[in-house]
């Protein structure tokens, strides 16, 4: 009975984490698009704000004893910080220059790539049925840290990388620069975007650490459908018949993945229970 209660609590925590990530992820997409369209804030500078606010948020959490930092060698986090930095910069660049539908479509292509990386680099296997429905977690398990502890070191490293890179690609002062003459409303929107980005980053690390990169990306397809529809409503992005059919196919794929994954888990539990 106790194990059943623990299992229900565990599933409840994961469901709550997924729901929270759903809300903040959709919010950050629409908010960033609004900033790009109506204020023209530079992409890399906005990403730098995101990482700085994320680090400040984690610093406050650490001071409030919400988590305890763990000493980690920077060399083991360098590649992760660089990868996450590039991921956010190019994600925002895609959002800045494309419709929300095209942006979401490009993100959807990450699932088969992640499956390939996990298969060939980490020797993780997926059944044929799971593959037909379609790094951060590995680092968390490798370093034996939770989402806050890992992000506490990754965020400032990514901030430092962007701080060096921004002057080469974007103006720093004057019109269009991060320290340019922005209106109060633009600055408030950018600050709000940074706070929400902190929530998004933290929830991404938590979900991947407690489930898997593939589960996170399959959940991302559900966000894809909602965001695509939101782009049609808020920014008048075109929604064709093919896109509508794509949404239906995506939802079918999510349901199929969930069904096959649960079936595999139940099968594994049955085999363990039958062992003498």
mmCIF file with all atom_site columns, N, CA, C and O in Angstrom, residues 42-88:
data_model
loop_
_atom_site.group_PDB
_atom_site.id
_atom_site.type_symbol
_atom_site.label_atom_id
_atom_site.label_alt_id
_atom_site.label_comp_id
_atom_site.label_asym_id
_atom_site.label_entity_id
_atom_site.label_seq_id
_atom_site.pdbx_PDB_ins_code
_atom_site.Cartn_x
_atom_site.Cartn_y
_atom_site.Cartn_z
_atom_site.occupancy
_atom_site.B_iso_or_equiv
_atom_site.pdbx_formal_charge
_atom_site.auth_seq_id
_atom_site.auth_comp_id
_atom_site.auth_asym_id
_atom_site.auth_atom_id
_atom_site.pdbx_PDB_model_num
ATOM 1   N N  . UNK A 1 42 ? 17.467 42.928 -29.328 1.00 0.00 ? 42 UNK A N  1
ATOM 2   C CA . UNK A 1 42 ? 18.390 41.981 -29.971 1.00 0.00 ? 42 UNK A CA 1
ATOM 3   C C  . UNK A 1 42 ? 18.363 40.600 -29.327 1.00 0.00 ? 42 UNK A C  1
ATOM 4   O O  . UNK A 1 42 ? 18.257 40.473 -28.106 1.00 0.00 ? 42 UNK A O  1
ATOM 5   N N  . UNK A 1 43 ? 18.516 39.573 -30.164 1.00 0.00 ? 43 UNK A N  1
ATOM 6   C CA . UNK A 1 43 ? 18.341 38.180 -29.752 1.00 0.00 ? 43 UNK A CA 1
ATOM 7   C C  . UNK A 1 43 ? 19.359 37.723 -28.716 1.00 0.00 ? 43 UNK A C  1
ATOM 8   O O  . UNK A 1 43 ? 19.002 37.227 -27.642 1.00 0.00 ? 43 UNK A O  1
ATOM 9   N N  . UNK A 1 44 ? 20.660 37.869 -29.027 1.00 0.00 ? 44 UNK A N  1
ATOM 10  C CA . UNK A 1 44 ? 21.683 37.373 -28.109 1.00 0.00 ? 44 UNK A CA 1
ATOM 11  C C  . UNK A 1 44 ? 21.664 38.135 -26.790 1.00 0.00 ? 44 UNK A C  1
ATOM 12  O O  . UNK A 1 44 ? 21.908 37.552 -25.720 1.00 0.00 ? 44 UNK A O  1
ATOM 13  N N  . UNK A 1 45 ? 21.348 39.420 -26.844 1.00 0.00 ? 45 UNK A N  1
ATOM 14  C CA . UNK A 1 45 ? 21.263 40.217 -25.618 1.00 0.00 ? 45 UNK A CA 1
ATOM 15  C C  . UNK A 1 45 ? 20.103 39.740 -24.744 1.00 0.00 ? 45 UNK A C  1
ATOM 16  O O  . UNK A 1 45 ? 20.223 39.677 -23.512 1.00 0.00 ? 45 UNK A O  1
ATOM 17  N N  . UNK A 1 46 ? 18.989 39.382 -25.381 1.00 0.00 ? 46 UNK A N  1
ATOM 18  C CA . UNK A 1 46 ? 17.851 38.850 -24.625 1.00 0.00 ? 46 UNK A CA 1
ATOM 19  C C  . UNK A 1 46 ? 18.217 37.524 -23.974 1.00 0.00 ? 46 UNK A C  1
ATOM 20  O O  . UNK A 1 46 ? 17.861 37.263 -22.810 1.00 0.00 ? 46 UNK A O  1
ATOM 21  N N  . UNK A 1 47 ? 18.939 36.685 -24.704 1.00 0.00 ? 47 UNK A N  1
ATOM 22  C CA . UNK A 1 47 ? 19.382 35.405 -24.143 1.00 0.00 ? 47 UNK A CA 1
ATOM 23  C C  . UNK A 1 47 ? 20.331 35.616 -22.974 1.00 0.00 ? 47 UNK A C  1
ATOM 24  O O  . UNK A 1 47 ? 20.266 34.905 -21.963 1.00 0.00 ? 47 UNK A O  1
ATOM 25  N N  . UNK A 1 48 ? 21.208 36.612 -23.083 1.00 0.00 ? 48 UNK A N  1
ATOM 26  C CA . UNK A 1 48 ? 22.109 36.951 -21.977 1.00 0.00 ? 48 UNK A CA 1
ATOM 27  C C  . UNK A 1 48 ? 21.315 37.361 -20.744 1.00 0.00 ? 48 UNK A C  1
ATOM 28  O O  . UNK A 1 48 ? 21.630 36.927 -19.618 1.00 0.00 ? 48 UNK A O  1
ATOM 29  N N  . UNK A 1 49 ? 20.286 38.185 -20.931 1.00 0.00 ? 49 UNK A N  1
ATOM 30  C CA . UNK A 1 49 ? 19.415 38.570 -19.814 1.00 0.00 ? 49 UNK A CA 1
ATOM 31  C C  . UNK A 1 49 ? 18.788 37.340 -19.178 1.00 0.00 ? 49 UNK A C  1
ATOM 32  O O  . UNK A 1 49 ? 18.714 37.218 -17.944 1.00 0.00 ? 49 UNK A O  1
ATOM 33  N N  . UNK A 1 50 ? 18.348 36.399 -20.010 1.00 0.00 ? 50 UNK A N  1
ATOM 34  C CA . UNK A 1 50 ? 17.732 35.168 -19.502 1.00 0.00 ? 50 UNK A CA 1
ATOM 35  C C  . UNK A 1 50 ? 18.689 34.409 -18.574 1.00 0.00 ? 50 UNK A C  1
ATOM 36  O O  . UNK A 1 50 ? 18.307 33.983 -17.474 1.00 0.00 ? 50 UNK A O  1
ATOM 37  N N  . UNK A 1 51 ? 19.926 34.238 -19.011 1.00 0.00 ? 51 UNK A N  1
ATOM 38  C CA . UNK A 1 51 ? 20.877 33.462 -18.211 1.00 0.00 ? 51 UNK A CA 1
ATOM 39  C C  . UNK A 1 51 ? 21.275 34.201 -16.936 1.00 0.00 ? 51 UNK A C  1
ATOM 40  O O  . UNK A 1 51 ? 21.449 33.586 -15.882 1.00 0.00 ? 51 UNK A O  1
ATOM 41  N N  . UNK A 1 52 ? 21.428 35.514 -17.020 1.00 0.00 ? 52 UNK A N  1
ATOM 42  C CA . UNK A 1 52 ? 21.791 36.295 -15.827 1.00 0.00 ? 52 UNK A CA 1
ATOM 43  C C  . UNK A 1 52 ? 20.675 36.229 -14.792 1.00 0.00 ? 52 UNK A C  1
ATOM 44  O O  . UNK A 1 52 ? 20.931 36.014 -13.596 1.00 0.00 ? 52 UNK A O  1
ATOM 45  N N  . UNK A 1 53 ? 19.428 36.410 -15.236 1.00 0.00 ? 53 UNK A N  1
ATOM 46  C CA . UNK A 1 53 ? 18.291 36.343 -14.313 1.00 0.00 ? 53 UNK A CA 1
ATOM 47  C C  . UNK A 1 53 ? 18.158 34.932 -13.742 1.00 0.00 ? 53 UNK A C  1
ATOM 48  O O  . UNK A 1 53 ? 17.835 34.763 -12.556 1.00 0.00 ? 53 UNK A O  1
ATOM 49  N N  . UNK A 1 54 ? 18.416 33.920 -14.560 1.00 0.00 ? 54 UNK A N  1
ATOM 50  C CA . UNK A 1 54 ? 18.372 32.529 -14.077 1.00 0.00 ? 54 UNK A CA 1
ATOM 51  C C  . UNK A 1 54 ? 19.389 32.321 -12.963 1.00 0.00 ? 54 UNK A C  1
ATOM 52  O O  . UNK A 1 54 ? 19.079 31.728 -11.917 1.00 0.00 ? 54 UNK A O  1
ATOM 53  N N  . UNK A 1 55 ? 20.622 32.812 -13.179 1.00 0.00 ? 55 UNK A N  1
ATOM 54  C CA . UNK A 1 55 ? 21.644 32.655 -12.147 1.00 0.00 ? 55 UNK A CA 1
ATOM 55  C C  . UNK A 1 55 ? 21.269 33.429 -10.882 1.00 0.00 ? 55 UNK A C  1
ATOM 56  O O  . UNK A 1 55 ? 21.443 32.922 -9.767  1.00 0.00 ? 55 UNK A O  1
ATOM 57  N N  . UNK A 1 56 ? 20.758 34.647 -11.029 1.00 0.00 ? 56 UNK A N  1
ATOM 58  C CA . UNK A 1 56 ? 20.354 35.435 -9.857  1.00 0.00 ? 56 UNK A CA 1
ATOM 59  C C  . UNK A 1 56 ? 19.225 34.738 -9.099  1.00 0.00 ? 56 UNK A C  1
ATOM 60  O O  . UNK A 1 56 ? 19.204 34.716 -7.867  1.00 0.00 ? 56 UNK A O  1
ATOM 61  N N  . UNK A 1 57 ? 18.264 34.164 -9.846  1.00 0.00 ? 57 UNK A N  1
ATOM 62  C CA . UNK A 1 57 ? 17.169 33.434 -9.206  1.00 0.00 ? 57 UNK A CA 1
ATOM 63  C C  . UNK A 1 57 ? 17.669 32.245 -8.415  1.00 0.00 ? 57 UNK A C  1
ATOM 64  O O  . UNK A 1 57 ? 17.225 31.989 -7.281  1.00 0.00 ? 57 UNK A O  1
ATOM 65  N N  . UNK A 1 58 ? 18.637 31.517 -8.974  1.00 0.00 ? 58 UNK A N  1
ATOM 66  C CA . UNK A 1 58 ? 19.205 30.370 -8.275  1.00 0.00 ? 58 UNK A CA 1
ATOM 67  C C  . UNK A 1 58 ? 20.049 30.801 -7.073  1.00 0.00 ? 58 UNK A C  1
ATOM 68  O O  . UNK A 1 58 ? 20.071 30.120 -6.045  1.00 0.00 ? 58 UNK A O  1
ATOM 69  N N  . UNK A 1 59 ? 20.722 31.942 -7.199  1.00 0.00 ? 59 UNK A N  1
ATOM 70  C CA . UNK A 1 59 ? 21.512 32.460 -6.087  1.00 0.00 ? 59 UNK A CA 1
ATOM 71  C C  . UNK A 1 59 ? 20.604 32.791 -4.901  1.00 0.00 ? 59 UNK A C  1
ATOM 72  O O  . UNK A 1 59 ? 20.924 32.481 -3.741  1.00 0.00 ? 59 UNK A O  1
ATOM 73  N N  . UNK A 1 60 ? 19.455 33.396 -5.203  1.00 0.00 ? 60 UNK A N  1
ATOM 74  C CA . UNK A 1 60 ? 18.482 33.713 -4.149  1.00 0.00 ? 60 UNK A CA 1
ATOM 75  C C  . UNK A 1 60 ? 17.940 32.422 -3.529  1.00 0.00 ? 60 UNK A C  1
ATOM 76  O O  . UNK A 1 60 ? 17.809 32.307 -2.308  1.00 0.00 ? 60 UNK A O  1
ATOM 77  N N  . UNK A 1 61 ? 17.628 31.436 -4.368  1.00 0.00 ? 61 UNK A N  1
ATOM 78  C CA . UNK A 1 61 ? 17.133 30.147 -3.859  1.00 0.00 ? 61 UNK A CA 1
ATOM 79  C C  . UNK A 1 61 ? 18.161 29.479 -2.955  1.00 0.00 ? 61 UNK A C  1
ATOM 80  O O  . UNK A 1 61 ? 17.814 28.895 -1.916  1.00 0.00 ? 61 UNK A O  1
ATOM 81  N N  . UNK A 1 62 ? 19.433 29.594 -3.341  1.00 0.00 ? 62 UNK A N  1
ATOM 82  C CA . UNK A 1 62 ? 20.496 29.000 -2.528  1.00 0.00 ? 62 UNK A CA 1
ATOM 83  C C  . UNK A 1 62 ? 20.613 29.700 -1.180  1.00 0.00 ? 62 UNK A C  1
ATOM 84  O O  . UNK A 1 62 ? 20.799 29.067 -0.144  1.00 0.00 ? 62 UNK A O  1
ATOM 85  N N  . UNK A 1 63 ? 20.488 31.031 -1.179  1.00 0.00 ? 63 UNK A N  1
ATOM 86  C CA . UNK A 1 63 ? 20.559 31.798 0.067   1.00 0.00 ? 63 UNK A CA 1
ATOM 87  C C  . UNK A 1 63 ? 19.371 31.493 0.984   1.00 0.00 ? 63 UNK A C  1
ATOM 88  O O  . UNK A 1 63 ? 19.473 31.610 2.204   1.00 0.00 ? 63 UNK A O  1
ATOM 89  N N  . UNK A 1 64 ? 18.241 31.118 0.383   1.00 0.00 ? 64 UNK A N  1
ATOM 90  C CA . UNK A 1 64 ? 17.049 30.770 1.159   1.00 0.00 ? 64 UNK A CA 1
ATOM 91  C C  . UNK A 1 64 ? 17.050 29.299 1.569   1.00 0.00 ? 64 UNK A C  1
ATOM 92  O O  . UNK A 1 64 ? 16.053 28.792 2.095   1.00 0.00 ? 64 UNK A O  1
ATOM 93  N N  . UNK A 1 65 ? 18.174 28.609 1.321   1.00 0.00 ? 65 UNK A N  1
ATOM 94  C CA . UNK A 1 65 ? 18.338 27.191 1.683   1.00 0.00 ? 65 UNK A CA 1
ATOM 95  C C  . UNK A 1 65 ? 17.348 26.277 0.963   1.00 0.00 ? 65 UNK A C  1
ATOM 96  O O  . UNK A 1 65 ? 16.974 25.220 1.486   1.00 0.00 ? 65 UNK A O  1
ATOM 97  N N  . UNK A 1 66 ? 16.922 26.674 -0.239  1.00 0.00 ? 66 UNK A N  1
ATOM 98  C CA . UNK A 1 66 ? 16.049 25.807 -1.028  1.00 0.00 ? 66 UNK A CA 1
ATOM 99  C C  . UNK A 1 66 ? 16.855 24.647 -1.606  1.00 0.00 ? 66 UNK A C  1
ATOM 100 O O  . UNK A 1 66 ? 16.344 23.549 -1.792  1.00 0.00 ? 66 UNK A O  1
ATOM 101 N N  . UNK A 1 67 ? 18.131 24.882 -1.871  1.00 0.00 ? 67 UNK A N  1
ATOM 102 C CA . UNK A 1 67 ? 19.021 23.800 -2.294  1.00 0.00 ? 67 UNK A CA 1
ATOM 103 C C  . UNK A 1 67 ? 20.433 24.147 -1.844  1.00 0.00 ? 67 UNK A C  1
ATOM 104 O O  . UNK A 1 67 ? 20.737 25.307 -1.528  1.00 0.00 ? 67 UNK A O  1
ATOM 105 N N  . UNK A 1 68 ? 21.301 23.145 -1.806  1.00 0.00 ? 68 UNK A N  1
ATOM 106 C CA . UNK A 1 68 ? 22.695 23.344 -1.406  1.00 0.00 ? 68 UNK A CA 1
ATOM 107 C C  . UNK A 1 68 ? 23.600 23.142 -2.615  1.00 0.00 ? 68 UNK A C  1
ATOM 108 O O  . UNK A 1 68 ? 23.527 22.101 -3.272  1.00 0.00 ? 68 UNK A O  1
ATOM 109 N N  . UNK A 1 69 ? 24.420 24.142 -2.964  1.00 0.00 ? 69 UNK A N  1
ATOM 110 C CA . UNK A 1 69 ? 25.323 23.981 -4.114  1.00 0.00 ? 69 UNK A CA 1
ATOM 111 C C  . UNK A 1 69 ? 26.286 22.823 -3.895  1.00 0.00 ? 69 UNK A C  1
ATOM 112 O O  . UNK A 1 69 ? 26.654 22.497 -2.764  1.00 0.00 ? 69 UNK A O  1
ATOM 113 N N  . UNK A 1 70 ? 26.680 22.194 -4.983  1.00 0.00 ? 70 UNK A N  1
ATOM 114 C CA . UNK A 1 70 ? 27.639 21.103 -4.938  1.00 0.00 ? 70 UNK A CA 1
ATOM 115 C C  . UNK A 1 70 ? 28.861 21.510 -5.741  1.00 0.00 ? 70 UNK A C  1
ATOM 116 O O  . UNK A 1 70 ? 28.736 22.033 -6.848  1.00 0.00 ? 70 UNK A O  1
ATOM 117 N N  . UNK A 1 71 ? 30.032 21.311 -5.186  1.00 0.00 ? 71 UNK A N  1
ATOM 118 C CA . UNK A 1 71 ? 31.260 21.712 -5.866  1.00 0.00 ? 71 UNK A CA 1
ATOM 119 C C  . UNK A 1 71 ? 31.485 20.856 -7.105  1.00 0.00 ? 71 UNK A C  1
ATOM 120 O O  . UNK A 1 71 ? 31.535 19.619 -7.024  1.00 0.00 ? 71 UNK A O  1
ATOM 121 N N  . UNK A 1 72 ? 31.572 21.513 -8.256  1.00 0.00 ? 72 UNK A N  1
ATOM 122 C CA . UNK A 1 72 ? 31.754 20.815 -9.528  1.00 0.00 ? 72 UNK A CA 1
ATOM 123 C C  . UNK A 1 72 ? 32.911 21.437 -10.290 1.00 0.00 ? 72 UNK A C  1
ATOM 124 O O  . UNK A 1 72 ? 33.057 22.655 -10.315 1.00 0.00 ? 72 UNK A O  1
ATOM 125 N N  . UNK A 1 73 ? 33.742 20.620 -10.943 1.00 0.00 ? 73 UNK A N  1
ATOM 126 C CA . UNK A 1 73 ? 34.836 21.177 -11.749 1.00 0.00 ? 73 UNK A CA 1
ATOM 127 C C  . UNK A 1 73 ? 34.296 21.840 -13.009 1.00 0.00 ? 73 UNK A C  1
ATOM 128 O O  . UNK A 1 73 ? 33.532 21.224 -13.757 1.00 0.00 ? 73 UNK A O  1
ATOM 129 N N  . UNK A 1 74 ? 34.650 23.111 -13.275 1.00 0.00 ? 74 UNK A N  1
ATOM 130 C CA . UNK A 1 74 ? 34.131 23.817 -14.456 1.00 0.00 ? 74 UNK A CA 1
ATOM 131 C C  . UNK A 1 74 ? 34.404 23.100 -15.767 1.00 0.00 ? 74 UNK A C  1
ATOM 132 O O  . UNK A 1 74 ? 33.613 23.193 -16.707 1.00 0.00 ? 74 UNK A O  1
ATOM 133 N N  . UNK A 1 75 ? 35.536 22.371 -15.853 1.00 0.00 ? 75 UNK A N  1
ATOM 134 C CA . UNK A 1 75 ? 35.886 21.692 -17.101 1.00 0.00 ? 75 UNK A CA 1
ATOM 135 C C  . UNK A 1 75 ? 34.841 20.653 -17.506 1.00 0.00 ? 75 UNK A C  1
ATOM 136 O O  . UNK A 1 75 ? 34.627 20.402 -18.694 1.00 0.00 ? 75 UNK A O  1
ATOM 137 N N  . UNK A 1 76 ? 34.165 20.062 -16.518 1.00 0.00 ? 76 UNK A N  1
ATOM 138 C CA . UNK A 1 76 ? 33.167 19.036 -16.826 1.00 0.00 ? 76 UNK A CA 1
ATOM 139 C C  . UNK A 1 76 ? 31.829 19.641 -17.243 1.00 0.00 ? 76 UNK A C  1
ATOM 140 O O  . UNK A 1 76 ? 30.940 18.938 -17.696 1.00 0.00 ? 76 UNK A O  1
ATOM 141 N N  . UNK A 1 77 ? 31.684 20.958 -17.042 1.00 0.00 ? 77 UNK A N  1
ATOM 142 C CA . UNK A 1 77 ? 30.438 21.631 -17.402 1.00 0.00 ? 77 UNK A CA 1
ATOM 143 C C  . UNK A 1 77 ? 30.581 22.529 -18.629 1.00 0.00 ? 77 UNK A C  1
ATOM 144 O O  . UNK A 1 77 ? 29.592 23.068 -19.111 1.00 0.00 ? 77 UNK A O  1
ATOM 145 N N  . UNK A 1 78 ? 31.811 22.668 -19.113 1.00 0.00 ? 78 UNK A N  1
ATOM 146 C CA . UNK A 1 78 ? 32.076 23.614 -20.202 1.00 0.00 ? 78 UNK A CA 1
ATOM 147 C C  . UNK A 1 78 ? 31.273 23.268 -21.457 1.00 0.00 ? 78 UNK A C  1
ATOM 148 O O  . UNK A 1 78 ? 30.629 24.130 -22.056 1.00 0.00 ? 78 UNK A O  1
ATOM 149 N N  . UNK A 1 79 ? 31.281 22.007 -21.854 1.00 0.00 ? 79 UNK A N  1
ATOM 150 C CA . UNK A 1 79 ? 30.573 21.595 -23.062 1.00 0.00 ? 79 UNK A CA 1
ATOM 151 C C  . UNK A 1 79 ? 29.064 21.750 -22.889 1.00 0.00 ? 79 UNK A C  1
ATOM 152 O O  . UNK A 1 79 ? 28.360 22.186 -23.815 1.00 0.00 ? 79 UNK A O  1
ATOM 153 N N  . UNK A 1 80 ? 28.561 21.426 -21.695 1.00 0.00 ? 80 UNK A N  1
ATOM 154 C CA . UNK A 1 80 ? 27.131 21.572 -21.423 1.00 0.00 ? 80 UNK A CA 1
ATOM 155 C C  . UNK A 1 80 ? 26.723 23.047 -21.492 1.00 0.00 ? 80 UNK A C  1
ATOM 156 O O  . UNK A 1 80 ? 25.706 23.386 -22.098 1.00 0.00 ? 80 UNK A O  1
ATOM 157 N N  . UNK A 1 81 ? 27.522 23.915 -20.876 1.00 0.00 ? 81 UNK A N  1
ATOM 158 C CA . UNK A 1 81 ? 27.209 25.354 -20.893 1.00 0.00 ? 81 UNK A CA 1
ATOM 159 C C  . UNK A 1 81 ? 27.218 25.897 -22.316 1.00 0.00 ? 81 UNK A C  1
ATOM 160 O O  . UNK A 1 81 ? 26.344 26.672 -22.707 1.00 0.00 ? 81 UNK A O  1
ATOM 161 N N  . UNK A 1 82 ? 28.209 25.473 -23.105 1.00 0.00 ? 82 UNK A N  1
ATOM 162 C CA . UNK A 1 82 ? 28.295 25.926 -24.495 1.00 0.00 ? 82 UNK A CA 1
ATOM 163 C C  . UNK A 1 82 ? 27.118 25.410 -25.312 1.00 0.00 ? 82 UNK A C  1
ATOM 164 O O  . UNK A 1 82 ? 26.525 26.150 -26.107 1.00 0.00 ? 82 UNK A O  1
ATOM 165 N N  . UNK A 1 83 ? 26.748 24.144 -25.098 1.00 0.00 ? 83 UNK A N  1
ATOM 166 C CA . UNK A 1 83 ? 25.626 23.547 -25.834 1.00 0.00 ? 83 UNK A CA 1
ATOM 167 C C  . UNK A 1 83 ? 24.308 24.228 -25.487 1.00 0.00 ? 83 UNK A C  1
ATOM 168 O O  . UNK A 1 83 ? 23.508 24.553 -26.374 1.00 0.00 ? 83 UNK A O  1
ATOM 169 N N  . UNK A 1 84 ? 24.076 24.454 -24.195 1.00 0.00 ? 84 UNK A N  1
ATOM 170 C CA . UNK A 1 84 ? 22.824 25.076 -23.773 1.00 0.00 ? 84 UNK A CA 1
ATOM 171 C C  . UNK A 1 84 ? 22.761 26.528 -24.226 1.00 0.00 ? 84 UNK A C  1
ATOM 172 O O  . UNK A 1 84 ? 21.698 27.037 -24.590 1.00 0.00 ? 84 UNK A O  1
ATOM 173 N N  . UNK A 1 85 ? 23.924 27.183 -24.227 1.00 0.00 ? 85 UNK A N  1
ATOM 174 C CA . UNK A 1 85 ? 24.004 28.560 -24.708 1.00 0.00 ? 85 UNK A CA 1
ATOM 175 C C  . UNK A 1 85 ? 23.611 28.616 -26.184 1.00 0.00 ? 85 UNK A C  1
ATOM 176 O O  . UNK A 1 85 ? 22.787 29.438 -26.595 1.00 0.00 ? 85 UNK A O  1
ATOM 177 N N  . UNK A 1 86 ? 24.185 27.739 -26.992 1.00 0.00 ? 86 UNK A N  1
ATOM 178 C CA . UNK A 1 86 ? 23.845 27.687 -28.412 1.00 0.00 ? 86 UNK A CA 1
ATOM 179 C C  . UNK A 1 86 ? 22.404 27.302 -28.646 1.00 0.00 ? 86 UNK A C  1
ATOM 180 O O  . UNK A 1 86 ? 21.735 27.856 -29.535 1.00 0.00 ? 86 UNK A O  1
ATOM 181 N N  . UNK A 1 87 ? 21.894 26.376 -27.832 1.00 0.00 ? 87 UNK A N  1
ATOM 182 C CA . UNK A 1 87 ? 20.505 25.943 -27.957 1.00 0.00 ? 87 UNK A CA 1
ATOM 183 C C  . UNK A 1 87 ? 19.540 27.111 -27.783 1.00 0.00 ? 87 UNK A C  1
ATOM 184 O O  . UNK A 1 87 ? 18.636 27.321 -28.602 1.00 0.00 ? 87 UNK A O  1
ATOM 185 N N  . UNK A 1 88 ? 19.746 27.915 -26.745 1.00 0.00 ? 88 UNK A N  1
ATOM 186 C CA . UNK A 1 88 ? 18.831 29.029 -26.472 1.00 0.00 ? 88 UNK A CA 1
ATOM 187 C C  . UNK A 1 88 ? 18.993 30.141 -27.511 1.00 0.00 ? 88 UNK A C  1
ATOM 188 O O  . UNK A 1 88 ? 18.000 30.704 -27.992 1.00 0.00 ? 88 UNK A O  1
#
